[in-house]
Amino acid sequence: MSSVEQLVGARIRAAGVCDPYVPEPRRQLGRQLFIAGLNDIKVLRPAPSDPFDVPELGDTKLMTPAEISRL
């Protein structure tokens, strides 16, 4: 894998250390995943060649997170 840009839109599996993103005391805004390098990323499904060629999601408000992750 030569470039991180190739990962945009791809389904990946990454091995690393997850850490909370806390820019201010007692205010967690998300998570960060720290990896040693691109060798720790495995592409499960490549990104489409056309970034706008993705399936329509429909109404995801009625779906569980597990169902959304399978799209």
Coordinates of N, CA and C in Angstrom, one line a residue:
M1 N 0.9 -1.2 0.0 CA 0.0 0.0 0.0 C 0.9 1.2 0.0
S2 N 0.7 2.1 -0.9 CA 1.6 3.2 -1.1 C 1.1 4.5 -0.5
S3 N -0.2 4.7 -0.3 CA -0.7 6.0 0.1 C -1.9 5.8 1.0
V4 N -2.0 6.7 2.0 CA -3.2 6.7 2.9 C -4.4 7.1 2.1
E5 N -4.3 8.0 1.1 CA -5.4 8.4 0.3 C -6.2 7.3 -0.4
Q6 N -5.5 6.2 -0.6 CA -6.1 5.0 -1.2 C -7.1 4.3 -0.2
L7 N -7.0 4.7 1.0 CA -7.9 4.1 2.0 C -9.2 4.8 2.2
V8 N -9.4 6.0 1.6 CA -10.6 6.7 1.8 C -11.7 6.0 1.1
G9 N -12.7 5.6 1.8 CA -13.9 4.9 1.2 C -13.7 3.4 1.3
A10 N -12.5 2.9 1.7 CA -12.3 1.4 1.7 C -12.7 0.9 3.1
R11 N -13.0 -0.4 3.1 CA -13.3 -1.1 4.4 C -11.9 -1.7 4.8
I12 N -11.5 -1.4 6.0 CA -10.2 -1.8 6.5 C -10.2 -2.5 7.8
R13 N -9.2 -3.2 8.1 CA -9.0 -3.8 9.5 C -7.6 -3.2 9.9
A14 N -7.6 -2.6 11.1 CA -6.3 -2.0 11.5 C -6.0 -2.5 12.9
A15 N -4.7 -2.7 13.2 CA -4.2 -3.1 14.5 C -3.5 -1.9 15.1
G16 N -3.8 -1.5 16.3 CA -3.2 -0.4 17.0 C -3.7 -0.2 18.4
V17 N -3.5 1.0 18.9 CA -3.9 1.4 20.2 C -4.9 2.4 20.1
C18 N -6.1 2.2 20.8 CA -7.2 3.2 20.8 C -7.1 4.0 22.0
D19 N -7.2 5.3 21.9 CA -7.1 6.3 23.0 C -8.2 7.3 22.9
P20 N -8.8 7.7 24.0 CA -9.8 8.8 23.9 C -9.2 10.1 23.4
Y21 N -10.0 10.9 22.6 CA -9.6 12.2 22.2 C -10.2 13.2 23.2
V22 N -9.4 13.8 24.0 CA -9.8 14.7 25.1 C -9.1 16.0 25.0
P23 N -9.6 17.0 24.1 CA -8.9 18.2 24.0 C -9.0 19.2 25.2
E24 N -10.0 19.0 26.0 CA -10.2 19.8 27.2 C -10.4 18.8 28.4
P25 N -10.1 19.3 29.6 CA -10.4 18.4 30.7 C -11.9 18.0 30.8
R26 N -12.1 16.7 31.0 CA -13.4 16.1 31.2 C -14.3 16.4 30.0
R27 N -13.8 16.4 28.8 CA -14.6 16.6 27.6 C -14.1 15.7 26.5
Q28 N -14.6 14.5 26.4 CA -14.2 13.5 25.4 C -14.9 13.7 24.2
L29 N -14.2 13.9 23.1 CA -14.9 14.2 21.8 C -14.8 13.0 20.8
G30 N -14.2 11.9 21.2 CA -14.1 10.8 20.2 C -12.9 9.9 20.6
R31 N -12.5 9.1 19.6 CA -11.4 8.2 19.8 C -10.3 8.4 18.7
Q32 N -9.1 8.1 19.1 CA -8.0 8.1 18.1 C -7.4 6.7 18.1
L33 N -7.0 6.3 16.9 CA -6.4 5.0 16.7 C -4.9 5.2 16.3
F34 N -4.0 4.8 17.1 CA -2.6 5.0 16.8 C -2.1 3.6 16.2
I35 N -1.5 3.7 15.0 CA -0.9 2.5 14.4 C 0.6 2.8 14.2
A36 N 1.4 1.7 14.1 CA 2.8 1.9 13.9 C 3.2 2.2 12.5
G37 N 2.4 1.8 11.5 CA 2.6 2.1 10.1 C 1.6 1.5 9.2
L38 N 1.7 1.7 7.9 CA 0.7 1.2 7.0 C 0.7 -0.3 6.9
N39 N 1.7 -1.0 7.4 CA 1.7 -2.5 7.4 C 0.7 -3.0 8.4
D40 N 0.2 -2.2 9.4 CA -0.8 -2.6 10.3 C -2.2 -2.4 9.8
I41 N -2.4 -2.1 8.6 CA -3.7 -1.9 8.0 C -3.9 -3.0 6.9
K42 N -5.0 -3.7 7.0 CA -5.4 -4.6 5.9 C -6.6 -4.1 5.2
V43 N -6.6 -4.1 3.9 CA -7.8 -3.6 3.2 C -8.7 -4.8 3.0
L44 N -9.9 -4.7 3.5 CA -10.9 -5.8 3.3 C -11.7 -5.6 2.1
R45 N -12.1 -4.4 1.8 CA -12.8 -4.0 0.5 C -12.2 -2.7 0.0
P46 N -11.6 -2.8 -1.2 CA -11.0 -1.5 -1.7 C -12.0 -0.4 -1.9
A47 N -11.5 0.8 -1.9 CA -12.4 1.9 -2.2 C -12.8 1.9 -3.7
P48 N -14.0 2.4 -4.0 CA -14.4 2.5 -5.4 C -13.5 3.5 -6.1
S49 N -13.3 3.2 -7.4 CA -12.4 4.1 -8.2 C -13.0 5.5 -8.3
D50 N -14.4 5.5 -8.4 CA -15.1 6.8 -8.4 C -15.6 7.0 -6.9
P51 N -15.1 8.0 -6.2 CA -15.5 8.2 -4.8 C -17.0 8.5 -4.7
F52 N -17.7 8.9 -5.7 CA -19.1 9.2 -5.6 C -19.9 7.9 -6.0
D53 N -19.3 6.8 -6.3 CA -20.0 5.6 -6.7 C -20.1 4.7 -5.5
V54 N -20.9 5.1 -4.6 CA -21.2 4.4 -3.3 C -22.7 4.0 -3.2
P55 N -23.0 2.9 -2.5 CA -24.4 2.6 -2.4 C -25.2 3.6 -1.6
E56 N -26.5 3.8 -2.0 CA -27.3 4.7 -1.2 C -27.6 4.1 0.1
L57 N -27.5 4.9 1.2 CA -27.7 4.3 2.5 C -29.2 4.3 2.9
G58 N -30.0 5.1 2.3 CA -31.4 5.2 2.7 C -31.6 5.8 4.1
D59 N -32.6 5.3 4.9 CA -32.8 5.9 6.2 C -32.1 5.1 7.2
T60 N -30.9 5.5 7.6 CA -30.1 4.7 8.5 C -30.6 5.0 10.0
K61 N -31.5 5.9 10.2 CA -32.0 6.1 11.5 C -32.8 4.8 12.0
L62 N -33.2 4.0 11.1 CA -34.0 2.8 11.5 C -33.1 1.6 11.6
M63 N -31.8 1.7 11.4 CA -30.9 0.6 11.4 C -30.0 0.6 12.7
T64 N -29.6 -0.6 13.1 CA -28.7 -0.7 14.3 C -27.3 -0.4 13.8
P65 N -26.4 -0.1 14.7 CA -25.0 0.1 14.3 C -24.4 -1.1 13.6
A66 N -24.8 -2.3 14.0 CA -24.3 -3.5 13.4 C -24.7 -3.6 12.0
E67 N -26.0 -3.3 11.7 CA -26.5 -3.3 10.3 C -25.8 -2.3 9.5
I68 N -25.6 -1.1 10.0 CA -24.9 -0.1 9.2 C -23.5 -0.5 8.9
S69 N -22.8 -1.2 9.8 CA -21.4 -1.6 9.5 C -21.3 -2.6 8.4
R70 N -22.4 -3.4 8.2 CA -22.4 -4.4 7.1 C -22.7 -3.8 5.7
L71 N -23.0 -2.5 5.6 CA -23.2 -1.9 4.3 C -22.0 -1.8 3.5

